[in-house]
Coordinates of C-alpha atoms and ligand atoms in Angstrom, one line a residue:
M246 CA -64.1 -64.9 -101.9
R247 CA -60.5 -64.6 -101.8
L248 CA -59.1 -62.1 -99.5
P249 CA -57.6 -58.9 -101.2
F250 CA -54.0 -58.0 -100.9
H251 CA -54.4 -55.4 -98.1
V252 CA -56.7 -57.3 -95.7
A253 CA -56.9 -54.3 -93.3
S254 CA -58.4 -52.1 -96.1
H255 CA -61.0 -54.8 -96.8
L256 CA -62.1 -54.8 -93.1
D257 CA -62.2 -51.2 -93.2
A258 CA -64.6 -51.2 -95.9
S259 CA -66.8 -53.9 -94.3
L260 CA -67.0 -52.2 -91.2
R261 CA -67.9 -48.8 -93.0
A262 CA -70.8 -50.8 -94.8
A263 CA -72.0 -52.2 -91.6
A264 CA -71.9 -48.6 -89.9
A265 CA -73.8 -47.3 -92.7
K266 CA -76.5 -50.0 -92.5
L267 CA -76.9 -49.0 -88.7
G268 CA -77.1 -45.3 -89.6
L269 CA -73.9 -44.8 -87.9
A270 CA -71.7 -43.7 -90.8
E271 CA -73.3 -40.2 -91.2
R272 CA -72.8 -39.5 -87.5
G273 CA -69.0 -39.9 -88.1
F274 CA -68.3 -43.6 -87.0
Q275 CA -64.7 -44.3 -88.1
P276 CA -63.5 -48.2 -88.1
E277 CA -60.0 -47.6 -86.9
V278 CA -58.6 -50.8 -88.1
R279 CA -55.1 -51.7 -86.9
V280 CA -52.7 -54.8 -87.0
A281 CA -53.4 -56.3 -83.7
D282 CA -51.0 -57.6 -81.0
P283 CA -50.7 -61.2 -82.5
A284 CA -51.8 -62.5 -79.0
H285 CA -55.3 -61.1 -79.6
G286 CA -55.6 -61.7 -83.3
D287 CA -54.5 -60.4 -86.6
F288 CA -56.5 -57.0 -86.6
Q289 CA -58.8 -55.1 -84.4
A290 CA -61.2 -52.1 -84.9
N291 CA -61.3 -49.7 -82.1
G292 CA -63.7 -47.3 -83.7
A293 CA -66.7 -48.5 -81.8
L294 CA -65.3 -47.4 -78.6
A295 CA -64.5 -43.7 -79.4
F296 CA -67.7 -43.4 -81.2
A297 CA -69.9 -44.8 -78.5
K298 CA -68.3 -42.6 -75.9
R299 CA -69.1 -39.5 -78.0
E300 CA -72.5 -40.6 -78.4
K301 CA -73.0 -41.6 -74.9
Q302 CA -73.9 -45.3 -75.7
N303 CA -72.6 -48.5 -74.4
P304 CA -69.7 -49.3 -76.4
R305 CA -69.8 -53.1 -76.1
A306 CA -73.4 -53.1 -77.2
L307 CA -72.6 -50.9 -79.9
A308 CA -69.6 -53.0 -81.0
Q309 CA -71.9 -56.3 -80.9
Q310 CA -74.4 -54.4 -83.1
V311 CA -71.5 -53.8 -85.7
V312 CA -70.3 -57.3 -85.4
D313 CA -73.8 -58.7 -86.1
Q314 CA -73.7 -56.9 -89.5
L315 CA -70.5 -58.5 -90.2
G316 CA -71.9 -62.0 -91.1
D317 CA -70.0 -62.4 -94.3
L318 CA -66.7 -61.9 -92.9
A319 CA -67.1 -64.9 -90.7
G320 CA -65.9 -67.3 -93.3
D321 CA -62.6 -65.8 -93.2
F322 CA -62.2 -64.5 -89.8
D323 CA -62.9 -65.3 -86.1
L324 CA -64.6 -62.3 -84.6
T325 CA -64.5 -61.7 -81.0
L326 CA -65.3 -58.6 -78.9
A327 CA -62.8 -57.6 -76.1
G328 CA -62.5 -55.3 -73.5
P329 CA -64.8 -52.2 -73.3
G330 CA -65.7 -52.8 -77.1
F331 CA -62.8 -53.8 -79.5
I332 CA -63.5 -55.9 -82.3
N333 CA -60.7 -58.5 -83.0
F334 CA -60.3 -60.3 -86.2
R335 CA -58.3 -63.5 -86.5
L336 CA -57.5 -64.9 -89.9
R337 CA -58.8 -68.4 -90.4
P338 CA -56.4 -71.0 -91.7
A339 CA -58.3 -71.4 -95.0
A340 CA -58.2 -67.6 -95.6
L341 CA -54.6 -67.5 -94.9
L342 CA -54.3 -70.3 -97.4
G343 CA -56.4 -68.4 -99.8
W344 CA -54.0 -65.3 -99.6
L345 CA -50.8 -67.5 -100.1
Q346 CA -52.0 -69.1 -103.3
E347 CA -53.1 -65.8 -104.7
Y348 CA -49.9 -63.6 -104.2
D349 CA -47.3 -65.9 -105.9
T350 CA -44.9 -63.4 -107.7
E351 CA -43.8 -59.9 -107.2
E352 CA -46.0 -58.7 -109.9
R353 CA -49.0 -60.3 -108.2
L354 CA -48.2 -58.4 -105.0
Q355 CA -47.5 -55.3 -106.8
S356 CA -50.8 -55.4 -108.7
G357 CA -52.6 -56.3 -105.3
A358 CA -50.9 -53.2 -103.8
A359 CA -51.5 -50.9 -106.6
S360 CA -54.9 -49.7 -106.0
A361 CA -53.8 -47.6 -103.0
R362 CA -52.4 -44.8 -105.1
A363 CA -53.6 -45.6 -108.5
G364 CA -54.0 -42.4 -110.6
Q365 CA -51.6 -40.3 -108.5
T366 CA -48.5 -38.7 -109.6
W367 CA -45.6 -38.2 -107.4
I368 CA -42.3 -36.4 -107.8
V369 CA -39.5 -37.3 -105.5
D370 CA -36.7 -34.9 -105.1
Y371 CA -33.6 -36.5 -103.9
S372 CA -29.8 -36.8 -104.1
A373 CA -29.5 -33.4 -105.4
P374 CA -25.5 -32.9 -105.0
N375 CA -23.7 -30.0 -106.3
T376 CA -22.0 -30.5 -109.8
A377 CA -18.2 -30.1 -110.1
K378 CA -17.7 -31.7 -106.6
Q379 CA -17.4 -35.3 -105.5
M380 CA -20.4 -37.0 -103.6
H381 CA -19.6 -37.4 -99.8
V382 CA -21.1 -39.3 -97.1
G383 CA -23.5 -36.4 -96.5
H384 CA -25.1 -37.4 -99.7
L385 CA -25.6 -40.9 -99.0
R386 CA -29.0 -40.7 -96.9
S387 CA -31.0 -38.5 -99.6
A388 CA -29.9 -41.2 -102.3
V389 CA -30.7 -44.3 -100.3
I390 CA -33.9 -43.0 -98.5
G391 CA -35.1 -41.4 -101.8
E392 CA -34.9 -44.3 -103.9
A393 CA -36.7 -46.7 -101.4
I394 CA -39.5 -43.7 -101.2
C395 CA -39.7 -43.9 -105.0
R396 CA -40.0 -47.7 -105.2
L397 CA -42.7 -47.8 -102.4
L398 CA -44.8 -45.1 -104.0
A399 CA -44.6 -46.8 -107.3
F400 CA -45.5 -50.1 -105.8
S401 CA -48.5 -48.8 -104.3
G402 CA -49.6 -47.5 -107.7
A403 CA -48.4 -44.2 -108.2
R404 CA -46.7 -42.7 -111.3
V405 CA -43.2 -41.6 -109.9
I406 CA -41.0 -38.9 -111.2
R407 CA -37.3 -39.2 -109.9
D408 CA -35.9 -35.6 -110.0
N409 CA -32.3 -34.8 -109.1
H410 CA -32.5 -31.1 -108.3
I411 CA -28.8 -30.5 -108.6
G412 CA -27.1 -27.3 -107.4
D413 CA -25.5 -26.1 -110.7
W414 CA -25.6 -22.6 -110.7
G415 CA -23.6 -21.2 -107.9
T416 CA -21.3 -18.4 -107.6
Q417 CA -18.3 -20.7 -107.7
F418 CA -18.7 -21.2 -111.3
G419 CA -17.0 -18.0 -111.9
K420 CA -13.8 -19.1 -110.4
L421 CA -14.1 -22.4 -111.9
I422 CA -14.6 -21.3 -115.4
W423 CA -11.8 -19.0 -115.0
A424 CA -9.5 -21.7 -114.1
Y425 CA -10.9 -24.1 -116.5
K426 CA -10.0 -21.6 -119.1
Q427 CA -6.4 -21.1 -117.9
A428 CA -5.9 -24.9 -118.0
A429 CA -7.4 -25.4 -121.5
L430 CA -5.0 -22.6 -122.6
S431 CA -1.9 -24.0 -120.8
G432 CA -2.7 -27.5 -122.3
A433 CA -6.0 -28.7 -123.7
A434 CA -4.8 -32.3 -124.2
A435 CA -3.6 -32.5 -120.5
L436 CA -7.1 -31.2 -119.3
Q437 CA -9.1 -33.6 -121.2
S438 CA -7.2 -36.5 -120.0
A439 CA -7.6 -35.4 -116.5
L440 CA -11.2 -35.0 -116.9
A441 CA -11.5 -38.2 -118.6
T442 CA -9.8 -40.3 -115.7
A443 CA -11.1 -38.4 -112.5
P444 CA -13.3 -35.6 -113.7
L445 CA -14.8 -34.4 -110.3
E446 CA -11.4 -34.4 -108.6
E447 CA -10.1 -32.4 -111.5
F448 CA -13.0 -29.8 -111.1
E449 CA -12.2 -29.7 -107.4
R450 CA -8.7 -29.1 -108.3
L451 CA -9.3 -26.3 -110.7
Y452 CA -11.9 -24.5 -108.3
K453 CA -9.3 -24.5 -105.7
L454 CA -6.8 -23.1 -108.1
G455 CA -9.1 -20.3 -109.1
N456 CA -10.1 -19.6 -105.5
H457 CA -6.6 -19.3 -104.5
A458 CA -5.7 -17.2 -107.5
A459 CA -8.6 -14.9 -106.8
D460 CA -7.7 -14.5 -103.1
A461 CA -4.0 -13.5 -104.0
D462 CA -4.9 -11.4 -107.0
P463 CA -7.6 -8.8 -107.2
A464 CA -7.3 -8.9 -110.9
V465 CA -8.1 -12.6 -111.1
L466 CA -11.0 -12.0 -108.8
A467 CA -12.6 -9.3 -111.2
A468 CA -11.8 -11.6 -114.1
A469 CA -13.8 -14.7 -112.3
Q470 CA -16.7 -12.3 -111.4
Q471 CA -16.7 -11.3 -115.1
E472 CA -16.8 -14.9 -116.2
L473 CA -19.9 -15.5 -114.0
V474 CA -21.7 -12.5 -115.3
K475 CA -21.0 -13.7 -118.8
L476 CA -22.4 -17.0 -117.7
Q477 CA -25.4 -15.5 -116.4
R478 CA -26.1 -13.3 -119.4
G479 CA -25.8 -16.5 -121.6
D480 CA -22.5 -16.1 -123.1
A481 CA -22.2 -18.9 -125.7
E482 CA -18.6 -20.1 -124.8
N483 CA -19.2 -19.9 -121.0
L484 CA -22.5 -21.7 -121.3
A485 CA -20.9 -24.4 -123.2
V486 CA -18.1 -24.8 -120.5
W487 CA -20.6 -24.7 -117.8
Q488 CA -22.8 -27.4 -119.7
H489 CA -19.7 -29.6 -120.3
I490 CA -19.0 -29.4 -116.3
N491 CA -22.7 -30.6 -115.7
D492 CA -22.5 -33.4 -118.2
V493 CA -19.4 -34.7 -117.0
S494 CA -20.6 -34.4 -113.2
L495 CA -23.7 -36.1 -114.0
A496 CA -21.8 -39.2 -115.7
A497 CA -19.6 -39.3 -112.7
F498 CA -22.5 -39.4 -110.1
Q499 CA -24.1 -42.1 -112.3
Q500 CA -21.3 -44.4 -111.5
I501 CA -22.5 -44.1 -107.8
Y502 CA -26.2 -44.2 -108.7
D503 CA -25.7 -47.4 -110.7
Q504 CA -24.4 -49.1 -107.4
L505 CA -27.4 -47.8 -105.6
G506 CA -30.0 -48.8 -108.2
I507 CA -30.9 -45.2 -109.1
K508 CA -31.7 -43.8 -112.4
F509 CA -33.5 -40.2 -112.5
D510 CA -36.1 -39.6 -114.9
V511 CA -35.3 -35.7 -114.9
T512 CA -32.5 -33.6 -113.8
L513 CA -33.9 -30.2 -113.3
G514 CA -31.3 -28.4 -111.3
E515 CA -31.5 -25.0 -109.9
S516 CA -30.4 -23.1 -113.2
F517 CA -33.3 -24.7 -114.8
Y518 CA -35.6 -22.3 -113.0
N519 CA -33.4 -19.1 -113.6
D520 CA -35.7 -17.8 -116.1
K521 CA -39.1 -18.7 -114.1
V522 CA -38.4 -16.6 -111.2
D523 CA -39.6 -13.1 -112.4
R524 CA -43.2 -14.5 -112.4
I525 CA -42.7 -15.9 -108.9
Y526 CA -41.7 -12.2 -107.9
R527 CA -44.7 -10.9 -109.7
E528 CA -47.2 -13.3 -108.4
L529 CA -46.1 -13.1 -104.9
T530 CA -46.2 -9.2 -105.1
D531 CA -49.5 -9.0 -106.8
C532 CA -51.3 -11.3 -104.3
G533 CA -49.9 -9.1 -101.4
L534 CA -47.7 -11.9 -99.8
A535 CA -44.4 -10.4 -100.7
E536 CA -42.9 -7.1 -99.7
E537 CA -39.8 -4.9 -100.0
S538 CA -37.6 -4.7 -97.0
K539 CA -34.1 -3.4 -97.3
G540 CA -34.2 -3.8 -101.0
A541 CA -34.9 -7.6 -100.8
L542 CA -38.3 -9.1 -101.7
V543 CA -39.5 -10.9 -98.5
V544 CA -42.4 -12.9 -97.2
F545 CA -43.3 -12.6 -93.4
H546 CA -45.7 -15.2 -91.8
P547 CA -47.2 -13.3 -88.7
E548 CA -48.8 -16.3 -87.3
H549 CA -45.6 -18.3 -86.9
P550 CA -43.4 -17.8 -83.8
R551 CA -40.2 -17.4 -85.7
F552 CA -41.1 -16.4 -89.2
Q553 CA -43.2 -13.4 -88.1
T554 CA -39.7 -11.7 -87.7
Q555 CA -37.5 -13.9 -89.8
P556 CA -38.7 -13.4 -93.2
F557 CA -38.5 -15.8 -96.2
I558 CA -36.2 -13.9 -98.7
V559 CA -37.4 -14.7 -102.0
R560 CA -35.3 -11.9 -103.8
K561 CA -31.8 -10.8 -102.5
S562 CA -31.1 -7.1 -102.1
D563 CA -28.7 -7.1 -105.0
G564 CA -31.7 -8.3 -107.1
A565 CA -30.3 -12.1 -107.5
S566 CA -32.5 -15.0 -107.1
N567 CA -31.7 -17.6 -104.4
Y568 CA -32.7 -21.0 -103.1
A569 CA -36.0 -19.8 -102.1
S570 CA -36.9 -18.1 -105.4
T571 CA -35.9 -21.2 -107.4
D572 CA -37.7 -23.6 -105.1
L573 CA -40.8 -21.5 -105.4
A574 CA -40.6 -21.8 -109.2
T575 CA -40.1 -25.5 -108.8
I576 CA -43.2 -26.0 -107.0
L577 CA -45.1 -24.2 -109.6
Y578 CA -43.4 -26.0 -112.3
R579 CA -44.1 -29.4 -110.7
Y580 CA -47.9 -28.4 -110.5
E581 CA -48.3 -26.9 -114.0
H582 CA -46.1 -29.1 -116.1
F583 CA -46.1 -32.5 -114.1
K584 CA -49.4 -32.1 -112.5
V585 CA -48.4 -33.8 -109.3
D586 CA -50.5 -34.7 -106.6
G587 CA -47.6 -35.2 -104.3
A588 CA -44.0 -34.0 -103.8
A589 CA -41.5 -35.4 -101.5
Y590 CA -38.4 -33.5 -100.7
V591 CA -35.7 -36.0 -99.5
I592 CA -33.5 -33.5 -97.7
D593 CA -31.5 -33.3 -94.7
S594 CA -33.4 -32.2 -91.6
R595 CA -31.1 -29.2 -91.3
Q596 CA -32.9 -27.5 -94.1
S597 CA -36.5 -27.7 -92.2
D598 CA -36.7 -24.0 -91.8
H599 CA -36.3 -23.4 -95.4
L600 CA -38.8 -26.1 -96.3
E601 CA -41.3 -25.0 -93.7
Q602 CA -41.1 -21.4 -94.9
L603 CA -41.4 -22.7 -98.6
F604 CA -44.4 -24.8 -97.9
L605 CA -46.1 -22.0 -95.9
T606 CA -45.4 -19.6 -98.6
A607 CA -46.7 -21.9 -101.3
E608 CA -49.8 -22.8 -99.4
K609 CA -50.9 -19.0 -99.2
W610 CA -49.9 -18.2 -102.7
F611 CA -51.7 -21.0 -104.1
A612 CA -54.7 -20.3 -102.0
K613 CA -54.9 -16.8 -103.4
T614 CA -54.3 -17.8 -106.9
N615 CA -57.1 -20.5 -106.7
R616 CA -54.7 -23.4 -107.3
K617 CA -54.7 -26.6 -105.4
L618 CA -51.5 -27.0 -103.8
P619 CA -50.2 -30.6 -104.1
H620 CA -49.3 -32.5 -101.2
V621 CA -45.8 -31.3 -100.2
E622 CA -43.7 -33.1 -97.6
H623 CA -40.3 -32.8 -96.3
V624 CA -38.8 -36.2 -95.9
G625 CA -36.1 -35.1 -93.4
F626 CA -33.2 -37.0 -92.1
G627 CA -30.6 -37.0 -89.5
T628 CA -26.9 -37.1 -89.8
V629 CA -24.4 -40.0 -90.2
L630 CA -22.3 -40.0 -87.2
G631 CA -18.9 -41.7 -86.6
E632 CA -18.2 -43.9 -83.7
N633 CA -17.3 -40.7 -81.7
H634 CA -21.0 -39.4 -82.3
K635 CA -19.7 -36.6 -84.2
P636 CA -20.6 -36.3 -87.8
L637 CA -18.4 -38.8 -89.9
K638 CA -15.3 -37.6 -91.3
T639 CA -11.8 -39.0 -92.2
R640 CA -9.0 -38.9 -89.7
D641 CA -8.1 -35.5 -91.1
G642 CA -11.3 -34.2 -90.5
E643 CA -12.4 -34.3 -94.3
N644 CA -15.7 -35.5 -95.8
I645 CA -15.7 -39.0 -96.6
R646 CA -16.1 -39.4 -100.3
L647 CA -19.1 -41.7 -101.1
K648 CA -17.3 -43.6 -103.8
A649 CA -14.4 -44.5 -101.3
L650 CA -17.1 -45.5 -98.8
L651 CA -18.9 -47.8 -101.0
D652 CA -15.6 -49.3 -102.2
E653 CA -14.7 -50.1 -98.6
A654 CA -18.1 -51.7 -98.1
R655 CA -17.4 -54.1 -100.9
E656 CA -13.9 -54.7 -99.6
R657 CA -15.2 -55.5 -96.1
A658 CA -17.9 -57.8 -97.4
F659 CA -15.4 -59.5 -99.5
A660 CA -13.6 -60.3 -96.2
L661 CA -16.8 -61.6 -94.6
V662 CA -17.6 -63.7 -97.5
S663 CA -14.3 -65.0 -97.9
A664 CA -14.0 -65.9 -94.0
K665 CA -17.2 -67.8 -94.4
S666 CA -16.5 -69.6 -97.6
P667 CA -12.6 -69.6 -98.4
E668 CA -13.1 -72.4 -100.8
A669 CA -15.3 -70.4 -103.3
P670 CA -13.8 -69.2 -106.4
E671 CA -12.6 -65.6 -106.0
A672 CA -14.9 -64.1 -108.9
E673 CA -17.9 -65.6 -107.2
R674 CA -17.0 -64.2 -103.7
R675 CA -16.3 -60.8 -105.4
A676 CA -19.7 -60.9 -107.0
I677 CA -21.4 -61.8 -103.7
A678 CA -19.4 -59.2 -101.8
D679 CA -20.5 -56.3 -104.3
V680 CA -24.1 -56.8 -103.5
V681 CA -23.7 -57.6 -99.8
G682 CA -21.4 -54.6 -99.3
V683 CA -23.3 -52.0 -101.0
A684 CA -26.6 -53.6 -99.6
S685 CA -25.2 -53.3 -96.2
V686 CA -24.7 -49.5 -96.3
Q687 CA -28.2 -48.9 -97.8
Y688 CA -29.9 -51.1 -95.3
A689 CA -27.8 -49.6 -92.2
D690 CA -29.3 -46.4 -93.3
L691 CA -32.8 -47.4 -94.0
S692 CA -33.3 -49.5 -90.9
Q693 CA -33.2 -46.5 -88.8
N694 CA -35.9 -44.3 -88.4
R695 CA -34.8 -41.6 -90.8
S696 CA -35.4 -38.7 -88.3
S697 CA -32.6 -39.9 -86.0
D698 CA -28.9 -39.5 -86.7
Y699 CA -27.3 -42.8 -86.6
V700 CA -23.6 -44.0 -85.9
F701 CA -21.9 -45.5 -88.8
A702 CA -20.4 -48.9 -87.5
W703 CA -19.0 -51.3 -90.2
D704 CA -18.6 -54.2 -88.0
K705 CA -22.3 -53.9 -87.0
M706 CA -23.6 -53.3 -90.6
I707 CA -21.6 -55.8 -92.4
S708 CA -22.5 -58.9 -90.2
L709 CA -24.7 -61.9 -90.5
E710 CA -26.2 -61.2 -87.1
G711 CA -28.9 -58.7 -86.1
N712 CA -31.0 -56.6 -88.4
T713 CA -28.6 -56.4 -91.4
A714 CA -28.6 -56.7 -95.0
A715 CA -26.5 -59.7 -94.8
Y716 CA -28.7 -61.5 -92.6
L717 CA -31.7 -61.1 -94.7
L718 CA -30.0 -61.8 -98.1
Y719 CA -28.7 -64.9 -96.3
A720 CA -32.3 -65.8 -95.3
V721 CA -33.4 -65.5 -98.8
T722 CA -30.5 -67.9 -100.0
R723 CA -31.3 -70.2 -97.0
V724 CA -34.8 -70.8 -98.3
G725 CA -33.3 -71.6 -101.8
S726 CA -31.3 -74.4 -100.3
I727 CA -34.4 -76.0 -99.0
F728 CA -35.6 -76.3 -102.4
R729 CA -32.5 -77.8 -103.6
K730 CA -33.1 -80.4 -101.0
A731 CA -36.7 -80.9 -102.0
A732 CA -35.6 -81.1 -105.6
T733 CA -33.1 -84.0 -104.8
A734 CA -35.1 -85.7 -102.0
G735 CA -37.7 -87.9 -103.8
S736 CA -38.9 -89.9 -100.9
G737 CA -38.3 -87.3 -97.9
A738 CA -35.1 -89.3 -96.8
E739 CA -33.4 -86.2 -96.1
S740 CA -36.1 -84.4 -94.4
G741 CA -35.5 -82.1 -91.4
S742 CA -31.7 -81.9 -92.5
K743 CA -30.4 -78.5 -91.6
P744 CA -30.2 -75.9 -94.4
D745 CA -26.8 -75.2 -95.7
S746 CA -24.7 -73.1 -93.7
P747 CA -23.4 -70.0 -95.7
S748 CA -20.1 -71.8 -96.4
V749 CA -21.6 -74.8 -97.7
A750 CA -24.2 -72.8 -99.8
L751 CA -21.5 -70.8 -101.3
A752 CA -19.4 -73.8 -102.2
K753 CA -22.0 -75.6 -104.1
E754 CA -21.5 -75.5 -107.9
G755 CA -24.3 -75.2 -110.2
A756 CA -27.5 -73.5 -111.0
P757 CA -29.7 -71.7 -108.4
P758 CA -32.5 -73.9 -107.1
P759 CA -34.6 -75.1 -109.7
I760 CA -37.8 -73.3 -108.7
S761 CA -40.1 -72.5 -111.3
G762 CA -43.8 -70.9 -111.6
E763 CA -44.8 -74.5 -112.1
D764 CA -43.3 -75.7 -108.8
S765 CA -45.1 -72.9 -107.0
A766 CA -48.3 -73.5 -108.7
R767 CA -48.0 -77.1 -108.0
W768 CA -47.6 -76.6 -104.2
A769 CA -50.3 -74.0 -104.1
A770 CA -52.6 -76.5 -105.7
L771 CA -51.6 -79.4 -103.3
A772 CA -51.3 -77.5 -99.9
T773 CA -53.9 -77.7 -97.4
A774 CA -54.5 -74.8 -95.0
P775 CA -51.7 -74.3 -92.3
E776 CA -52.1 -76.3 -89.2
S777 CA -49.3 -76.2 -86.8
A778 CA -48.7 -73.1 -84.6
A779 CA -45.6 -72.2 -86.4
E780 CA -47.1 -72.7 -90.0
I781 CA -50.0 -70.3 -88.8
N782 CA -47.8 -67.8 -87.5
L783 CA -45.5 -67.5 -90.3
A784 CA -48.6 -67.3 -92.7
R785 CA -50.0 -64.6 -90.4
K786 CA -46.8 -62.7 -90.7
L787 CA -46.7 -63.1 -94.4
V788 CA -50.2 -61.5 -95.0
K789 CA -49.0 -58.4 -93.0
F790 CA -46.5 -57.6 -95.7
A791 CA -49.4 -55.4 -97.1
D792 CA -49.7 -53.5 -93.9
A793 CA -45.9 -52.9 -93.6
V794 CA -45.9 -51.6 -97.0
Q795 CA -48.6 -49.3 -96.3
L796 CA -47.2 -47.9 -93.3
A797 CA -43.9 -47.4 -94.6
T798 CA -45.6 -45.7 -97.8
N799 CA -47.9 -43.5 -95.8
T800 CA -45.4 -42.1 -93.4
L801 CA -42.6 -42.2 -96.0
R802 CA -40.5 -44.1 -93.6
P803 CA -38.8 -47.0 -95.0
H804 CA -37.7 -48.5 -91.7
Y805 CA -41.2 -50.0 -90.9
L806 CA -40.6 -52.2 -93.9
C807 CA -37.2 -53.2 -92.5
T808 CA -38.5 -54.0 -89.2
Y809 CA -41.1 -56.2 -90.8
L810 CA -38.7 -58.1 -92.8
Y811 CA -36.5 -58.7 -90.0
E812 CA -39.3 -60.1 -88.0
L813 CA -40.4 -62.3 -91.1
A814 CA -36.9 -63.7 -91.2
G815 CA -37.3 -64.6 -87.4
E816 CA -40.6 -66.1 -87.9
F817 CA -39.3 -68.2 -90.6
S818 CA -36.4 -69.3 -88.6
T819 CA -39.0 -70.4 -85.8
F820 CA -41.0 -72.3 -88.4
Y821 CA -38.0 -74.0 -89.9
A822 CA -36.8 -75.0 -86.6
A823 CA -40.1 -76.4 -85.4
D824 CA -41.6 -78.2 -88.5
K825 CA -39.9 -80.4 -91.0
V826 CA -40.5 -79.4 -94.4
I827 CA -39.5 -82.4 -96.7
V828 CA -42.0 -85.0 -95.1
D829 CA -43.8 -88.0 -96.9
D830 CA -47.2 -86.5 -96.5
P831 CA -47.5 -84.7 -99.9
A832 CA -50.1 -82.3 -98.7
V833 CA -48.0 -81.3 -95.6
R834 CA -44.9 -81.0 -97.7
A835 CA -46.6 -78.9 -100.2
R836 CA -47.8 -76.3 -97.8
R837 CA -44.6 -76.2 -96.0
L838 CA -42.9 -75.7 -99.3
L839 CA -45.5 -73.0 -100.3
L840 CA -44.6 -71.1 -96.8
C841 CA -40.9 -71.4 -97.8
H842 CA -41.6 -70.2 -101.3
R843 CA -43.7 -67.2 -100.1
T844 CA -41.3 -66.3 -97.4
R845 CA -38.5 -66.0 -100.2
L846 CA -40.8 -64.0 -102.3
V847 CA -41.6 -61.5 -99.6
L848 CA -38.3 -61.1 -98.5
T849 CA -37.1 -60.6 -101.7
A850 CA -39.9 -58.3 -102.9
G851 CA -39.4 -56.3 -99.6
L852 CA -35.6 -55.8 -100.4
H853 CA -36.2 -54.8 -103.8
L854 CA -38.7 -52.2 -102.6
L855 CA -35.8 -50.7 -100.3
G856 CA -33.6 -50.6 -103.4
L857 CA -31.4 -53.6 -102.6
R858 CA -30.1 -56.3 -105.0
T859 CA -30.8 -59.7 -103.8
L860 CA -28.6 -63.1 -104.1
E861 CA -29.6 -66.5 -105.2
R862 CA -26.6 -68.0 -103.3
M863 CA -24.4 -66.6 -100.7
Ligands
LIG1034 N1 -28.7 -28.8 -103.6 C1 -29.4 -28.8 -102.4 C2 -28.3 -29.0 -101.3 O1 -27.3 -29.3 -101.5 C3 -30.4 -29.7 -102.1 C4 -31.4 -29.6 -103.1 C5 -32.8 -30.2 -102.8 N2 -33.9 -29.8 -103.3 C6 -34.8 -28.8 -103.4 N3 -35.8 -28.7 -104.2 N4 -34.3 -27.6 -102.5 O2 -28.6 -28.7 -100.1

C-alpha cells in the first residue's frame, strides 16, 4: 500500500486501531504521534508512556503490546522501542520512494492534504484598512499573514471566504463629505482629475481641509456634523458620495493587493452591519447578558479579572453603535449567512482585549440562544519595528506608505539582481526584481513567529543569504539549472559540474528548463529507492512537508512552513554537494533527478502557500 500524504495521521490511525484491539482505546489511550528527532527516526509515538503511568502498568511492556499489533506497518517502517516506552518509526527507503512517486504535482499534494479540513468553511478577516486613506506599514502584516492563512486553510481542504472588513463609516466622513462637496462646487473637473491620478492622497487632503476648516469655524463644524447625520439617515446624495469614496478607495487598495496576490471574496465593511445592530441589543438584553450602565448598554464578565469591572460597551451612551456592536453582528452574520465552521481574525495584537471580550460575549450569547459558536480565533501579530526598535516610521515620524515600501523593495531587489547579473537585459532584471522585492517583504514578515514584533531591515531581508525569500527563490531556480544540464548531458559527461551561479543562470537566454510531466513520470518509473545517506535524508525531509503544512495550519502560524522550507533547501544543498546527479547509471540518475524534481515541487508549492510568486530563472 502506498503511504498517504500525511504519514503521521496514518500512524495515528494505525495506533488507534491497535489500541482498540487491545481494549485500550476506551480507557483513553492517545497515540501522541510526533515528528521525531531525525537521529531517532521519522516519527515517534509517546502515548504509551503517559497511558501506562496513569494505569500503573509497565510502559515498555505496554508499548511492546501495541507494537505487536502493528505488524502491517512493518513493510513501510522500522519500528523500535526506545527509552521507557517510546515507539520510533523510521521510514524505509522503498516507502520513501513510493511517497515521492505518488506526489508529483501541486494538485496531487493538495489532494493529499485536502482531507484534513474537507467540508469545513472558514472565513478569514484580514487587511481591513480604513477607506479614504492610504495603506501604511501598519497594514502590511494583516494582509500578508492573512493571505498565507487563507491559502493554508484552502490547501487543507476548507472552503475559504476572504473578507475585507474595512472601516468605512467613521465620524470623519462628515468632514470629508463636507470638503468633497466644497471641492466639487469650486471645480468638479479638477476634483475628478485629482481623484483619477491619486485618489487616496486626494481624500486625505480633503479630509485635512475639512478638519482644519471645522476647527477654525464652528459653522463648518456644524455643517460637517449635518453631513454625517444626513449620511447616516440615508440621504441619497451623501450616500452616493460615500459610496463613490469607498469604490475609489477599494480600487486603489487593489493595486497593493495585486502585488501581494490578494483577491477578496467579499468586502463587508463596518457599515454593512449598521442595520443589524438593533437585533444584537435586543438579543443580548433578552438573554440577560447586557445591562444599562450610565446610559450605555454593556456586558460585564464577572469571572474575568479585568472584564468584571471593565465592561464590553456594545452601545454608546449617545445611542450610537460602535466597534463592539458591529463585530457582534458580524459574528452572527457569519454564522447564519455563511454557516462558517471557523473564523480567523487577523488583527494586530493590540486589539486583543476587544477580541477577547467579543469572543467571551459571543460564547455566552450563543450558548444562551442554543446556537453553536463557530471556532473563532484571534490571529494576533506584533509590530513592525525600525532599526531603532521603535515602530517603523519615516525620518519625519510619519507612517510609511505601503505603496512606497513595496516600490522601494522592488528597487532594492533590482540593485541586488543587477549586481549579480549586470549583463542581463534590463527588462528581465526588472521582472525578476518585481518578484524578489515583494516576496522578500512578504517572507521577512511570515518567517517570524507572528506573535513577536520584528525589525524591518532591508539588507537582511533582500539577501541571497539566510532564511530569506531570495535564498529560497534561488534554490528553486538552481534545481532548474540541473534539469537544463540533464537535458543536454546525454552521456553524463557533465556530471557533477556545479549548478549555475545566479549570474550565469540569469544570463542564459531561452526557455526555462524543459521539464514536463513526462520527464517526471519517466524518472519516477526508473528510479530505485534512495540509498545514500544524503538521498535518504532529503527524501525524509520531503515527506515531512505534510507535517509542516499541518502544523502551520493548525496553529495558524505560517512561520513553521518557512522554517521547514529553509531546512529543506539546506538538505538539498547537502545532497547536491554529496551526490552527483547526472551519472551514467540510469536508475541512480533517475532517482536523483526525481529528488531534484520533488524538491523543486515542494519548495514551489510551499512558497505559493505563503502567497509568494516564484521564478523559473533568476
Ligand atoms: N478596521 C479595523 C482597524 O483598523 C480592523 C477590522 C478588523 N476586523 C474586525 N472584524 N474587527 O483596526
